[in-house]
mmCIF file of C-alpha atoms in Angstrom:
data_model
loop_
_atom_site.group_PDB
_atom_site.id
_atom_site.type_symbol
_atom_site.label_atom_id
_atom_site.label_comp_id
_atom_site.label_asym_id
_atom_site.label_seq_id
_atom_site.Cartn_x
_atom_site.Cartn_y
_atom_site.Cartn_z
ATOM 1 C CA MET G 23 104.041 -15.233 21.492
ATOM 2 C CA ASP G 24 102.513 -17.741 23.869
ATOM 3 C CA ILE G 25 99.059 -16.180 23.217
ATOM 4 C CA VAL G 26 99.529 -16.627 19.516
ATOM 5 C CA LEU G 27 100.687 -20.174 20.015
ATOM 6 C CA GLU G 28 97.731 -21.022 22.192
ATOM 7 C CA VAL G 29 95.266 -19.736 19.556
ATOM 8 C CA LEU G 30 96.919 -21.405 16.627
ATOM 9 C CA ASP G 31 97.482 -24.662 18.648
ATOM 10 C CA GLY G 32 93.720 -24.846 19.167
ATOM 11 C CA VAL G 33 92.754 -23.872 15.600
ATOM 12 C CA LEU G 34 95.462 -25.745 13.635
ATOM 13 C CA PHE G 35 98.597 -27.084 15.165
ATOM 14 C CA ASP G 36 97.056 -29.637 17.590
ATOM 15 C CA ARG G 37 95.520 -31.526 14.690
ATOM 16 C CA VAL G 38 98.632 -31.233 12.482
ATOM 17 C CA TYR G 39 100.946 -32.587 15.180
ATOM 18 C CA ALA G 40 98.513 -35.383 16.135
ATOM 19 C CA LYS G 41 98.508 -36.440 12.581
ATOM 20 C CA LEU G 42 102.235 -36.144 11.871
ATOM 21 C CA LEU G 43 103.607 -37.228 15.229
ATOM 22 C CA PRO G 44 100.904 -39.440 16.952
ATOM 23 C CA ALA G 45 101.493 -40.366 20.589
ATOM 24 C CA SER G 46 101.673 -44.001 21.774
ATOM 25 C CA PRO G 47 98.396 -45.699 22.731
ATOM 26 C CA ASP G 48 99.347 -45.758 26.435
ATOM 27 C CA VAL G 49 99.976 -41.982 26.448
ATOM 28 C CA VAL G 50 96.871 -41.379 24.454
ATOM 29 C CA SER G 51 94.627 -43.185 27.061
ATOM 30 C CA ILE G 52 96.154 -41.387 30.033
ATOM 31 C CA SER G 53 95.971 -37.984 28.254
ATOM 32 C CA ALA G 54 92.453 -38.577 27.250
ATOM 33 C CA ALA G 55 91.438 -39.100 30.886
ATOM 34 C CA LYS G 56 93.372 -36.120 31.894
ATOM 35 C CA HIS G 57 91.605 -33.986 29.138
ATOM 36 C CA ALA G 58 88.257 -35.210 30.315
ATOM 37 C CA ALA G 59 89.072 -34.188 33.938
ATOM 38 C CA ALA G 60 90.382 -30.798 32.818
ATOM 39 C CA ALA G 61 87.281 -30.172 30.666
ATOM 40 C CA ALA G 62 85.082 -31.106 33.629
ATOM 41 C CA ALA G 63 86.976 -28.695 35.872
ATOM 42 C CA ARG G 64 86.389 -25.828 33.474
ATOM 43 C CA THR G 65 82.561 -26.415 33.592
ATOM 44 C CA VAL G 66 82.431 -25.874 37.310
ATOM 45 C CA ALA G 67 80.629 -22.536 37.858
ATOM 46 C CA ASN G 68 83.091 -21.161 40.329
ATOM 47 C CA ALA G 69 86.204 -22.241 38.303
ATOM 48 C CA THR G 70 88.560 -19.277 38.050
ATOM 49 C CA PHE G 71 91.634 -18.550 35.876
ATOM 50 C CA SER G 72 93.880 -19.258 38.824
ATOM 51 C CA SER G 73 92.266 -22.549 39.652
ATOM 52 C CA MET G 74 92.609 -23.664 36.081
ATOM 53 C CA ARG G 75 96.331 -23.092 36.402
ATOM 54 C CA GLU G 76 96.457 -25.364 39.490
ATOM 55 C CA LEU G 77 95.113 -28.487 37.941
ATOM 56 C CA PRO G 78 97.300 -31.589 38.560
ATOM 57 C CA THR G 79 100.592 -31.694 36.622
ATOM 58 C CA ASP G 80 101.616 -35.362 37.448
ATOM 59 C CA VAL G 81 101.156 -36.670 33.825
ATOM 60 C CA GLY G 82 102.203 -35.233 30.534
ATOM 61 C CA TYR G 83 101.106 -31.842 29.163
ATOM 62 C CA GLN G 84 99.013 -29.668 31.331
ATOM 63 C CA TYR G 85 97.040 -26.740 29.826
ATOM 64 C CA ARG G 86 97.693 -23.411 31.379
ATOM 65 C CA PRO G 87 96.107 -20.393 29.731
ATOM 66 C CA ALA G 88 98.616 -17.974 28.255
ATOM 67 C CA SER G 89 96.407 -14.954 29.117
ATOM 68 C CA GLN G 90 93.510 -14.100 31.297
ATOM 69 C CA TYR G 91 92.003 -12.013 28.454
ATOM 70 C CA LEU G 92 92.088 -14.651 25.743
ATOM 71 C CA GLN G 93 91.765 -18.375 26.307
ATOM 72 C CA VAL G 94 91.446 -21.271 23.781
ATOM 73 C CA PRO G 95 91.001 -24.470 25.928
ATOM 74 C CA PRO G 96 92.483 -27.424 24.104
ATOM 75 C CA SER G 97 90.518 -30.134 22.360
ATOM 76 C CA GLU G 98 91.370 -33.827 22.671
ATOM 77 C CA TYR G 99 93.843 -33.345 19.743
ATOM 78 C CA ALA G 100 96.195 -31.412 22.141
ATOM 79 C CA TYR G 101 96.919 -34.728 23.940
ATOM 80 C CA LEU G 102 97.280 -37.003 20.943
ATOM 81 C CA SER G 103 100.749 -35.995 19.693
ATOM 82 C CA ALA G 104 104.152 -37.296 20.828
ATOM 83 C CA TRP G 105 105.083 -33.658 20.825
ATOM 84 C CA PRO G 106 102.824 -31.862 23.231
ATOM 85 C CA ARG G 107 102.242 -28.189 23.267
ATOM 86 C CA ASP G 108 105.042 -27.505 25.801
ATOM 87 C CA ASN G 109 107.645 -29.620 23.686
ATOM 88 C CA ILE G 110 110.550 -27.293 22.833
ATOM 89 C CA TYR G 111 110.978 -28.750 19.456
ATOM 90 C CA ARG G 112 107.289 -28.294 18.587
ATOM 91 C CA GLN G 113 107.420 -24.697 19.853
ATOM 92 C CA LEU G 114 110.474 -23.988 17.670
ATOM 93 C CA ALA G 115 108.862 -25.383 14.645
ATOM 94 C CA SER G 116 105.586 -23.617 15.208
ATOM 95 C CA VAL G 117 107.204 -20.304 15.938
ATOM 96 C CA MET G 118 109.303 -20.530 12.766
ATOM 97 C CA PHE G 119 106.142 -21.235 10.725
ATOM 98 C CA ILE G 120 104.205 -18.411 12.397
ATOM 99 C CA GLY G 121 107.074 -16.009 11.750
ATOM 100 C CA TRP G 122 107.360 -16.993 8.146
ATOM 101 C CA VAL G 123 103.606 -16.801 7.381
ATOM 102 C CA PHE G 124 102.866 -13.745 9.564
ATOM 103 C CA GLY G 125 105.863 -11.875 8.117
ATOM 104 C CA THR G 126 104.927 -12.658 4.642
ATOM 105 C CA VAL G 127 101.255 -11.748 5.126
ATOM 106 C CA ILE G 128 101.849 -8.438 6.773
ATOM 107 C CA TYR G 129 104.703 -7.622 4.264
ATOM 108 C CA PHE G 130 102.397 -8.121 1.261
ATOM 109 C CA LEU G 131 99.341 -6.641 2.874
ATOM 110 C CA CYS G 132 100.889 -3.438 4.080
ATOM 111 C CA ALA G 133 103.322 -2.962 1.355
ATOM 112 C CA THR G 134 100.588 -3.430 -1.267
ATOM 113 C CA LEU G 135 98.221 -1.044 0.457
ATOM 114 C CA SER G 136 100.996 1.480 0.702
ATOM 115 C CA TYR G 137 101.939 0.890 -2.906
ATOM 116 C CA ILE G 138 98.320 1.429 -4.087
ATOM 117 C CA PHE G 139 97.314 4.439 -1.961
ATOM 118 C CA VAL G 140 100.548 6.136 -0.783
ATOM 119 C CA PHE G 141 103.548 5.370 -3.097
ATOM 120 C CA ASP G 142 104.174 8.098 -5.737
ATOM 121 C CA LYS G 143 104.269 6.256 -8.975
ATOM 122 C CA THR G 144 106.296 9.088 -10.551
ATOM 123 C CA THR G 145 109.253 7.389 -8.899
ATOM 124 C CA PHE G 146 109.258 4.925 -11.735
ATOM 125 C CA SER G 147 110.671 7.609 -13.835
ATOM 126 C CA HIS G 148 113.547 8.498 -11.503
ATOM 127 C CA PRO G 149 116.865 7.701 -13.208
ATOM 128 C CA ARG G 150 117.947 5.656 -10.373
ATOM 129 C CA PHE G 151 114.937 3.327 -10.214
ATOM 130 C CA LEU G 152 116.087 -0.097 -11.201
ATOM 131 C CA LYS G 153 114.966 -2.209 -13.942
ATOM 132 C CA ASN G 154 112.256 -4.717 -12.652
ATOM 133 C CA GLN G 155 112.962 -3.157 -9.198
ATOM 134 C CA ILE G 156 109.758 -4.113 -7.469
ATOM 135 C CA ARG G 157 109.989 -7.669 -8.698
ATOM 136 C CA GLN G 158 113.604 -7.823 -7.389
ATOM 137 C CA GLU G 159 112.563 -6.262 -3.934
ATOM 138 C CA ILE G 160 109.767 -8.899 -3.585
ATOM 139 C CA ARG G 161 112.223 -11.713 -4.480
ATOM 140 C CA GLN G 162 114.783 -10.520 -1.971
ATOM 141 C CA ALA G 163 112.175 -10.152 0.730
ATOM 142 C CA MET G 164 110.765 -13.623 0.167
ATOM 143 C CA ALA G 165 114.283 -15.000 0.508
ATOM 144 C CA ALA G 166 114.890 -13.064 3.705
ATOM 145 C CA ILE G 167 111.767 -13.609 5.638
ATOM 146 C CA PRO G 168 111.901 -17.336 6.150
ATOM 147 C CA VAL G 169 115.487 -17.240 7.185
ATOM 148 C CA MET G 170 114.856 -14.566 9.646
ATOM 149 C CA SER G 171 111.986 -16.561 11.109
ATOM 150 C CA ILE G 172 114.476 -19.354 11.861
ATOM 151 C CA LEU G 173 116.986 -17.021 13.258
ATOM 152 C CA MET G 174 114.391 -15.237 15.583
ATOM 153 C CA ALA G 175 112.663 -18.409 16.706
ATOM 154 C CA PRO G 176 114.934 -19.174 19.749
ATOM 155 C CA ALA G 177 114.128 -15.745 21.255
ATOM 156 C CA PHE G 178 110.412 -16.167 20.704
ATOM 157 C CA VAL G 179 110.515 -19.648 22.261
ATOM 158 C CA ALA G 180 112.563 -18.381 25.348
ATOM 159 C CA GLU G 181 109.901 -15.664 25.773
ATOM 160 C CA THR G 182 107.135 -18.304 25.494
ATOM 161 C CA ARG G 183 108.845 -20.558 28.021
ATOM 162 C CA GLY G 184 109.005 -17.765 30.599
ATOM 163 C CA TYR G 185 112.515 -16.567 30.472
ATOM 164 C CA ALA G 186 111.636 -13.053 29.575
ATOM 165 C CA LYS G 187 110.019 -10.497 31.812
ATOM 166 C CA MET G 188 106.643 -10.779 30.098
ATOM 167 C CA TYR G 189 103.515 -10.372 32.014
ATOM 168 C CA ASP G 190 99.725 -10.579 31.383
ATOM 169 C CA THR G 191 97.756 -8.252 33.771
ATOM 170 C CA PRO G 192 98.828 -4.983 35.243
ATOM 171 C CA GLU G 193 98.828 -6.628 38.714
ATOM 172 C CA GLU G 194 101.565 -9.010 37.513
ATOM 173 C CA GLY G 195 103.575 -6.076 36.259
ATOM 174 C CA PRO G 196 105.205 -3.045 37.906
ATOM 175 C CA GLY G 197 101.782 -1.285 38.016
ATOM 176 C CA GLN G 198 99.323 0.601 35.911
ATOM 177 C CA TRP G 199 101.679 3.464 35.421
ATOM 178 C CA TYR G 200 104.058 1.085 33.605
ATOM 179 C CA THR G 201 101.300 0.154 31.119
ATOM 180 C CA TYR G 202 101.882 3.485 29.506
ATOM 181 C CA LEU G 203 105.599 3.901 30.103
ATOM 182 C CA GLN G 204 106.588 0.693 28.484
ATOM 183 C CA PHE G 205 105.778 2.147 24.933
ATOM 184 C CA PRO G 206 108.148 5.095 24.986
ATOM 185 C CA LEU G 207 110.764 3.128 26.860
ATOM 186 C CA PHE G 208 110.628 0.402 24.257
ATOM 187 C CA ILE G 209 110.959 3.030 21.381
ATOM 188 C CA ILE G 210 113.978 4.805 23.060
ATOM 189 C CA PHE G 211 115.772 1.527 23.968
ATOM 190 C CA THR G 212 115.381 0.013 20.461
ATOM 191 C CA ASP G 213 116.075 3.198 18.534
ATOM 192 C CA PHE G 214 119.283 3.727 20.332
ATOM 193 C CA PHE G 215 120.583 0.142 19.716
ATOM 194 C CA ILE G 216 119.342 -0.072 16.175
ATOM 195 C CA TYR G 217 121.160 3.268 15.342
ATOM 196 C CA TRP G 218 124.471 1.701 16.454
ATOM 197 C CA ILE G 219 123.822 -1.631 14.753
ATOM 198 C CA HIS G 220 122.760 0.035 11.581
ATOM 199 C CA ARG G 221 125.880 2.342 11.648
ATOM 200 C CA GLY G 222 128.003 -0.643 12.307
ATOM 201 C CA LEU G 223 126.513 -2.399 9.225
ATOM 202 C CA HIS G 224 127.955 0.472 7.154
ATOM 203 C CA HIS G 225 131.563 -0.422 8.256
ATOM 204 C CA PRO G 226 133.579 -1.206 5.166
ATOM 205 C CA LEU G 227 134.333 -4.742 6.424
ATOM 206 C CA ILE G 228 130.601 -5.440 6.883
ATOM 207 C CA TYR G 229 128.687 -3.316 4.481
ATOM 208 C CA LYS G 230 129.330 -5.202 1.100
ATOM 209 C CA ARG G 231 128.721 -8.571 2.804
ATOM 210 C CA LEU G 232 125.481 -7.870 4.675
ATOM 211 C CA HIS G 233 123.992 -4.384 4.219
ATOM 212 C CA LYS G 234 124.607 -3.659 0.535
ATOM 213 C CA PRO G 235 121.652 -5.772 -0.684
ATOM 214 C CA HIS G 236 119.288 -3.383 1.038
ATOM 215 C CA HIS G 237 121.113 -0.308 -0.425
ATOM 216 C CA LYS G 238 120.567 -1.720 -3.964
ATOM 217 C CA TRP G 239 117.424 0.280 -3.808
ATOM 218 C CA ILE G 240 118.395 3.889 -4.312
ATOM 219 C CA MET G 241 114.797 4.950 -4.698
ATOM 220 C CA PRO G 242 112.917 2.290 -2.610
ATOM 221 C CA SER G 243 109.311 1.240 -3.011
ATOM 222 C CA PRO G 244 107.269 -0.105 -0.020
ATOM 223 C CA TYR G 245 108.317 -3.582 -1.157
ATOM 224 C CA ALA G 246 111.952 -2.701 -0.253
ATOM 225 C CA SER G 247 111.085 -2.532 3.350
ATOM 226 C CA HIS G 248 111.992 -6.199 3.995
ATOM 227 C CA ALA G 249 114.237 -6.641 1.040
ATOM 228 C CA PHE G 250 117.517 -7.171 2.783
ATOM 229 C CA HIS G 251 120.167 -9.786 3.691
ATOM 230 C CA PRO G 252 118.515 -11.997 6.386
ATOM 231 C CA LEU G 253 121.451 -11.521 8.790
ATOM 232 C CA ASP G 254 121.083 -7.731 8.307
ATOM 233 C CA GLY G 255 117.380 -7.948 9.166
ATOM 234 C CA TYR G 256 118.167 -10.219 12.180
ATOM 235 C CA CYS G 257 120.874 -7.978 13.515
ATOM 236 C CA GLN G 258 118.560 -4.976 13.462
ATOM 237 C CA ALA G 259 115.717 -6.833 15.026
ATOM 238 C CA LEU G 260 117.726 -7.984 18.052
ATOM 239 C CA PRO G 261 116.901 -4.974 20.229
ATOM 240 C CA TYR G 262 113.250 -5.842 19.917
ATOM 241 C CA HIS G 263 113.910 -9.210 21.417
ATOM 242 C CA ILE G 264 116.400 -8.169 23.893
ATOM 243 C CA PHE G 265 114.083 -5.541 25.530
ATOM 244 C CA PRO G 266 111.648 -7.974 27.176
ATOM 245 C CA PHE G 267 114.585 -9.863 28.754
ATOM 246 C CA LEU G 268 115.778 -6.732 30.474
ATOM 247 C CA PHE G 269 112.544 -4.809 31.086
ATOM 248 C CA PRO G 270 108.905 -5.909 31.945
ATOM 249 C CA MET G 271 106.679 -6.094 28.808
ATOM 250 C CA GLN G 272 102.960 -6.725 28.696
ATOM 251 C CA LYS G 273 102.264 -9.657 26.288
ATOM 252 C CA VAL G 274 99.583 -7.925 24.205
ATOM 253 C CA ALA G 275 101.661 -4.789 24.087
ATOM 254 C CA PHE G 276 104.615 -6.728 22.759
ATOM 255 C CA LEU G 277 102.508 -8.238 19.958
ATOM 256 C CA ALA G 278 101.034 -4.838 19.115
ATOM 257 C CA LEU G 279 104.573 -3.233 19.022
ATOM 258 C CA PHE G 280 105.734 -6.138 16.788
ATOM 259 C CA VAL G 281 103.063 -5.403 14.296
ATOM 260 C CA PHE G 282 103.735 -1.666 14.528
ATOM 261 C CA ILE G 283 107.566 -2.225 13.801
ATOM 262 C CA ASN G 284 106.665 -4.071 10.578
ATOM 263 C CA ILE G 285 104.319 -1.405 9.481
ATOM 264 C CA TRP G 286 106.788 1.409 10.344
ATOM 265 C CA THR G 287 109.430 -0.249 8.274
ATOM 266 C CA ILE G 288 107.152 -0.123 5.358
ATOM 267 C CA MET G 289 106.055 3.450 5.989
ATOM 268 C CA ILE G 290 109.770 4.783 5.876
ATOM 269 C CA HIS G 291 110.175 3.241 2.506
ATOM 270 C CA ASP G 292 106.877 4.466 0.952
ATOM 271 C CA GLY G 293 108.389 7.714 -0.527
ATOM 272 C CA GLU G 294 105.473 9.900 0.746
ATOM 273 C CA TYR G 295 107.395 12.656 2.486
ATOM 274 C CA VAL G 296 104.727 13.845 5.027
ATOM 275 C CA ALA G 297 106.739 14.134 8.211
ATOM 276 C CA ASN G 298 108.895 17.185 7.797
ATOM 277 C CA SER G 299 110.034 16.763 11.359
ATOM 278 C CA SER G 300 113.370 17.428 13.031
ATOM 279 C CA ILE G 301 112.581 14.619 15.417
ATOM 280 C CA ILE G 302 110.729 11.820 13.571
ATOM 281 C CA ASN G 303 112.865 9.700 11.235
ATOM 282 C CA GLY G 304 110.162 9.370 8.595
ATOM 283 C CA ALA G 305 110.275 8.441 4.980
ATOM 284 C CA ALA G 306 112.035 11.681 3.931
ATOM 285 C CA CYS G 307 114.929 11.101 6.385
ATOM 286 C CA HIS G 308 115.230 7.487 5.249
ATOM 287 C CA THR G 309 115.255 8.454 1.609
ATOM 288 C CA MET G 310 118.313 10.602 2.446
ATOM 289 C CA HIS G 311 119.753 7.442 3.835
ATOM 290 C CA HIS G 312 119.150 5.482 0.680
ATOM 291 C CA LEU G 313 120.494 8.174 -1.501
ATOM 292 C CA TYR G 314 123.530 9.308 0.438
ATOM 293 C CA PHE G 315 124.233 6.253 2.550
ATOM 294 C CA ASN G 316 126.181 7.704 5.496
ATOM 295 C CA TYR G 317 123.330 9.626 7.194
ATOM 296 C CA ASN G 318 120.175 9.062 9.109
ATOM 297 C CA TYR G 319 120.832 5.576 10.627
ATOM 298 C CA GLY G 320 118.059 5.881 13.190
ATOM 299 C CA GLN G 321 114.856 3.861 13.186
ATOM 300 C CA PHE G 322 112.168 5.945 14.865
ATOM 301 C CA THR G 323 113.859 9.311 15.607
ATOM 302 C CA THR G 324 116.773 11.569 14.654
ATOM 303 C CA LEU G 325 117.970 11.879 18.195
ATOM 304 C CA TRP G 326 120.951 9.519 17.992
ATOM 305 C CA ASP G 327 121.912 10.704 14.492
ATOM 306 C CA ARG G 328 122.076 14.236 15.899
ATOM 307 C CA LEU G 329 124.230 13.127 18.898
ATOM 308 C CA GLY G 330 126.358 10.897 16.623
ATOM 309 C CA GLY G 331 126.934 13.623 14.045
ATOM 310 C CA SER G 332 125.253 11.595 11.184
ATOM 311 C CA TYR G 333 121.987 13.595 10.833
ATOM 312 C CA ARG G 334 121.238 15.160 7.424
ATOM 313 C CA PRO G 335 117.980 16.935 7.104
ATOM 314 C CA PRO G 336 115.794 16.022 4.050
ATOM 315 C CA ASN G 337 116.080 18.283 0.974
ATOM 316 C CA PRO G 338 113.292 20.937 1.293
ATOM 317 C CA GLU G 339 112.273 20.197 -2.354
ATOM 318 C CA LEU G 340 110.994 16.731 -1.209
ATOM 319 C CA PHE G 341 108.143 18.362 0.506
ATOM 320 C CA VAL G 342 106.857 20.408 -2.307
ATOM 321 C CA LYS G 343 104.829 18.435 -4.959
ATOM 322 C CA GLU G 344 106.134 20.481 -7.807
ATOM 323 C CA THR G 345 109.778 19.943 -6.942
ATOM 324 C CA LYS G 346 109.726 16.581 -5.313
ATOM 325 C CA MET G 347 109.997 14.738 -8.700
ATOM 326 C CA ALA G 348 111.428 17.623 -10.764
ATOM 327 C CA LYS G 349 114.273 16.881 -13.106
ATOM 328 C CA GLN G 350 116.444 19.569 -11.386
ATOM 329 C CA GLU G 351 116.051 17.834 -8.015
ATOM 330 C CA TRP G 352 116.737 14.388 -9.568
ATOM 331 C CA ASP G 353 119.921 15.667 -11.270
ATOM 332 C CA ARG G 354 121.206 17.026 -7.976
ATOM 333 C CA GLN G 355 120.477 13.788 -6.209
ATOM 334 C CA ILE G 356 122.326 11.853 -8.829
ATOM 335 C CA ARG G 357 125.431 14.036 -8.773
ATOM 336 C CA GLU G 358 125.793 13.712 -4.981
ATOM 337 C CA MET G 359 124.836 10.024 -4.884
ATOM 338 C CA GLU G 360 127.415 9.003 -7.540
ATOM 339 C CA VAL G 361 130.185 10.586 -5.470
ATOM 340 C CA VAL G 362 129.115 8.595 -2.402
ATOM 341 C CA ILE G 363 128.643 5.309 -4.318
ATOM 342 C CA ARG G 364 132.238 5.513 -5.660
ATOM 343 C CA GLU G 365 133.482 6.198 -2.101
ATOM 344 C CA VAL G 366 131.476 3.432 -0.414
ATOM 345 C CA GLU G 367 131.131 0.739 -3.074
ATOM 346 C CA GLY G 368 133.397 1.559 -5.947
ATOM 347 C CA LYS G 369 131.883 0.702 -9.224
ATOM 348 C CA ASP G 370 127.989 1.006 -9.365
ATOM 349 C CA ASP G 371 126.889 -2.484 -10.465
ATOM 350 C CA ARG G 372 123.153 -1.755 -10.374
ATOM 351 C CA HIS G 373 121.038 -2.149 -13.531
ATOM 352 C CA TYR G 374 118.883 0.907 -13.965
ATOM 353 C CA ASP G 375 115.581 0.892 -15.789
ATOM 354 C CA GLY G 376 116.017 1.424 -19.531
ATOM 355 C CA ASN G 377 119.753 2.163 -19.244
ATOM 356 C CA SER G 378 123.013 0.396 -19.082
ATOM 357 C CA SER G 379 124.266 -1.567 -16.066
ATOM 358 C CA SER G 380 126.119 1.378 -14.681
ATOM 359 C CA LYS G 381 125.235 5.051 -14.764
ATOM 360 C CA GLN G 382 128.928 6.115 -14.713
ATOM 361 C CA GLU G 383 128.371 8.111 -17.863
ATOM 362 C CA LYS G 384 127.062 11.041 -15.847
ATOM 363 C CA LYS G 385 130.127 12.577 -14.282
ATOM 364 C CA PRO G 386 129.510 14.890 -11.201
ATOM 365 C CA GLU G 387 129.857 18.472 -12.019
ATOM 366 C CA PRO G 388 133.148 19.966 -10.901
ATOM 367 C CA GLU G 389 131.594 22.663 -8.771
ATOM 368 C CA VAL G 390 129.695 20.222 -6.563
ATOM 369 C CA VAL G 391 131.411 19.780 -3.130
ATOM 370 C CA ILE G 392 130.141 16.962 -1.063
ATOM 371 C CA GLU G 393 130.783 16.497 2.626
ATOM 372 C CA SER G 394 130.774 12.724 2.909
ATOM 373 C CA LYS G 395 131.823 10.557 5.712
ATOM 374 C CA LYS G 396 133.482 7.348 5.409
ATOM 375 C CA ALA G 397 131.116 4.447 6.044
ATOM 376 C CA ARG G 398 131.309 3.329 9.553
#
């Protein structure tokens, strides 16, 4: 996050903080002289990345590049605010703003692209697609993202201030071999803990308070990806932030994985059942979770569901275009789903498109036998 902060400080935040929280005249004069000296040092032909880090630090804020690969040297505005770049309150405010804006942009961009090019619009006709569902999904996401940005800001700031095991170049890390190992290690670590966190959110004492808002969407659209209670989203995001405090993580790799996580979250809600895999927890597996609640808690793989006894393979009909949206398949889904909803939630209080507030008029057929676990 320190790389993102450095870029946005140079482009926007330095001017904003200088305008909103100007420094005293004495501090400005000293800082201006220091800025001039630092700028002169950067023009020296043999100035190196390491020498720039070693400029005097006796007065106020001192610029230290966040990365050897991308540097945005500060303008005079960086020294004109009572909150310099390394002020913890400024960093918290900046990170909260970045999380809010970045989260909103990537949500709308990726979810909209998925909606246009991937999402099967036949889903609108599914009997369990809610009235005005997409509008409701977007409204819930817009309420969740800013709160999640506030909750996650302390972890981002701690990473920025050097408390995590983040590094810039391979020489600063364990070695070139770890450049490749960190990716599968991150996936395995986060997938394991998200599985147990997600499963815990289905415990009867927690589910209705935190996780039920996300299960409002029986047949989700890509816009349901971030439509959850903010504490739910925060809990499931914790492993992503804990990882770099326990294991080394290259800075750019962490940013890339953060983007990937957001895109993956949208992909598993897009309703396009491409990955008929016993390993990958794709959209088909996650649809089973939204339909039948007590299965497929994993984020990336089915490994922990298999070991935890909560894996349910997707219905084979989902991978055949002619049967995926057939009435026979929908009716079977509804019969099983209503049994689970009564077990987990009691009365179904959802408002389905073009129907009454509850679809209880469709009773499950007597011959249907469901193996359903209690929510844990």
